[in-house]
């Protein structure tokens, strides 16, 4: 599947993100991010000291004013970079929002009244239950269900796919979305949503982030960050009387700078951006997540439930082999099968024609035979189809029981190995179609429900993540077992009914598992609602979309696999950058404190392994590093840490090695490099 290609940042996005970053300085907004709120309070205090240096109680000379001004500027840039990270994450969804808003044109709706007359209304005047008629070339005014008619609908404004979709009454393709266009024929639609509450409106709101709520993991991590912030605040507060005792004078600006360096500002500044970017990555796959909780839940999925037809298999049974009964030549069977399918427009019929021609059947007479024969269509009652030729020859293909009964009624003997051939095909998940000429059975056509290519490898990846796959199918146990083995799923439920899906979801959840499933029909709605992650197809019913917490605009059931990987990547990115941030703070603690105290406590010089120029240089260098590291990590926060399927223990070791060890080493290198540049400048300035 092609995903939407987005450049990381455009000039327009940069400009709008900068403006938004400045707007986010509002304390009312900043208080939602406690860590960065502490930084903003520190910034305001030092700004006040810069304007009124006498408030510091240290004489208030120009020297202090200049130092305070430098600290103020760095703190301002730190907050700006943190706000910029969030603004960039939000900005990447705005292009799609603009595209969606363009579809919300003022639409006239042709409303049908009970007495048979019709009136014109504006789309925003429609109510639930209104019946509207939409003809070719007209825009569907609001979400609804088709109650009459069949037509093609252009959904490209929402899905990006140019091919129109067939919509008709009943089944799983009766749901239509407001803002899409009927391209042929007509549809009579019952409106199912109020103005402002359509699927399109929900998509715009969700992508803009207006309704994004913090997820449980995000709240837990915020609690941890607040706890660490309080701990380091206490450390700095207790440091002040200790340094006074040692006759080391530390200014208020320095204490604030030290606090900012030690609290987890890196992850505090990036945490919101990571969550928004996770939803954006899902959106790039044309999946709309109804909440950040849904995306996050994908990362915790333990069990994945998939329908067989259309998800694991293509859904169209394809002719795979011709198996003649004993005493019949294979070429005779192939020609009879070919004749029986000449007027069969189903995918199965076309595949029989294609296979027969590939194996040598001469198709030169095809046009004449079609004109001079009568097509007998398949019906649920007869369970067979075929051709009645003008010379009196009757050719049929159909279910084993039906053809067998017809053959016996005509006085023919049933071939000795027919039942064996039928069992042979059924046991490997195939469908046997028996072929007869004038009620004499010639053999069977082996129809195979083809498993989608590459799925076995994908399921192996899921297994490596620790995710169990369960296939649900209405097929019998033999067929289900064969398909399950070929696809590589862990288990299957044969002859499953809607209540069976709910039962398996509840059973897995009772074991503490997080369950995901896909569905598109009204009968899937209860299971989609029960699952922790329910991915509904956009082509499906409104009931399914309302029950699910994700909607796939492309209606590709296998996309749940990509969505799970994105969820895993989101959690991994958050964990990796949290590890890096905390490791950073530990490293900065051991880098700054010795440099600050070595004047009063010479023994501390041993711990000053970076040989920083001076206490002031150490603080300024650490503060600059603290600010600069945030924009350097924005690409990782937005794009996500590269994810490879592996066990949780291996993932933990990898994170500790790369982001834990890297987080400790990076500040030593970064602060030292900045100190080499800043130290001489500060010396010239008299610090």
PDB file of C-alpha atoms in Angstrom, residues 308 312-313 426-430 446 448-452 454-460 463 469-473 475-494:
ATOM      1  CA  UNK A 308     -10.436 -14.956   6.649  1.00  0.00           C
ATOM      2  CA  UNK A 312      -6.165 -13.379   4.928  1.00  0.00           C
ATOM      3  CA  UNK A 313      -7.428 -14.532   1.538  1.00  0.00           C
ATOM      4  CA  UNK A 426     -11.791 -30.134   0.855  1.00  0.00           C
ATOM      5  CA  UNK A 427      -9.070 -31.340   3.226  1.00  0.00           C
ATOM      6  CA  UNK A 428      -6.627 -28.733   1.912  1.00  0.00           C
ATOM      7  CA  UNK A 429      -9.083 -25.857   2.170  1.00  0.00           C
ATOM      8  CA  UNK A 430     -10.286 -25.916  -1.424  1.00  0.00           C
ATOM      9  CA  UNK A 446     -10.326 -27.473  -7.628  1.00  0.00           C
ATOM     10  CA  UNK A 448      -8.622 -22.461  -4.194  1.00  0.00           C
ATOM     11  CA  UNK A 449      -9.213 -19.558  -1.796  1.00  0.00           C
ATOM     12  CA  UNK A 450      -5.877 -17.843  -2.420  1.00  0.00           C
ATOM     13  CA  UNK A 451      -3.947 -16.616   0.616  1.00  0.00           C
ATOM     14  CA  UNK A 452      -2.536 -13.110   0.121  1.00  0.00           C
ATOM     15  CA  UNK A 454       3.542 -12.015   2.039  1.00  0.00           C
ATOM     16  CA  UNK A 455       1.059 -12.626   4.861  1.00  0.00           C
ATOM     17  CA  UNK A 456       2.954 -15.581   6.281  1.00  0.00           C
ATOM     18  CA  UNK A 457       6.040 -13.395   6.712  1.00  0.00           C
ATOM     19  CA  UNK A 458       3.938 -10.636   8.284  1.00  0.00           C
ATOM     20  CA  UNK A 459       2.452 -13.071  10.794  1.00  0.00           C
ATOM     21  CA  UNK A 460       5.962 -14.245  11.654  1.00  0.00           C
ATOM     22  CA  UNK A 463       4.843 -13.533  16.419  1.00  0.00           C
ATOM     23  CA  UNK A 469      -3.042 -14.218  15.546  1.00  0.00           C
ATOM     24  CA  UNK A 470      -6.498 -15.824  15.421  1.00  0.00           C
ATOM     25  CA  UNK A 471      -8.403 -16.357  12.152  1.00  0.00           C
ATOM     26  CA  UNK A 472     -12.218 -16.337  12.178  1.00  0.00           C
ATOM     27  CA  UNK A 473     -14.084 -17.980   9.297  1.00  0.00           C
ATOM     28  CA  UNK A 475     -15.728 -22.356   6.686  1.00  0.00           C
ATOM     29  CA  UNK A 476     -15.742 -25.897   8.040  1.00  0.00           C
ATOM     30  CA  UNK A 477     -12.904 -27.119  10.241  1.00  0.00           C
ATOM     31  CA  UNK A 478     -10.995 -28.898   7.444  1.00  0.00           C
ATOM     32  CA  UNK A 479     -10.974 -25.830   5.186  1.00  0.00           C
ATOM     33  CA  UNK A 480     -10.196 -23.485   8.067  1.00  0.00           C
ATOM     34  CA  UNK A 481      -7.275 -25.654   9.225  1.00  0.00           C
ATOM     35  CA  UNK A 482      -5.773 -25.735   5.731  1.00  0.00           C
ATOM     36  CA  UNK A 483      -6.021 -21.961   5.238  1.00  0.00           C
ATOM     37  CA  UNK A 484      -4.692 -21.313   8.752  1.00  0.00           C
ATOM     38  CA  UNK A 485      -1.676 -23.531   8.079  1.00  0.00           C
ATOM     39  CA  UNK A 486      -0.920 -21.898   4.730  1.00  0.00           C
ATOM     40  CA  UNK A 487      -1.305 -18.365   6.102  1.00  0.00           C
ATOM     41  CA  UNK A 488       0.715 -19.115   9.236  1.00  0.00           C
ATOM     42  CA  UNK A 489      -1.788 -17.911  11.853  1.00  0.00           C
ATOM     43  CA  UNK A 490      -1.481 -19.258  15.385  1.00  0.00           C
ATOM     44  CA  UNK A 491      -5.048 -20.543  15.719  1.00  0.00           C
ATOM     45  CA  UNK A 492      -8.461 -20.384  14.069  1.00  0.00           C
ATOM     46  CA  UNK A 493     -12.183 -20.512  14.795  1.00  0.00           C
ATOM     47  CA  UNK A 494     -14.165 -22.424  12.170  1.00  0.00           C
TER      48      UNK A 494
END
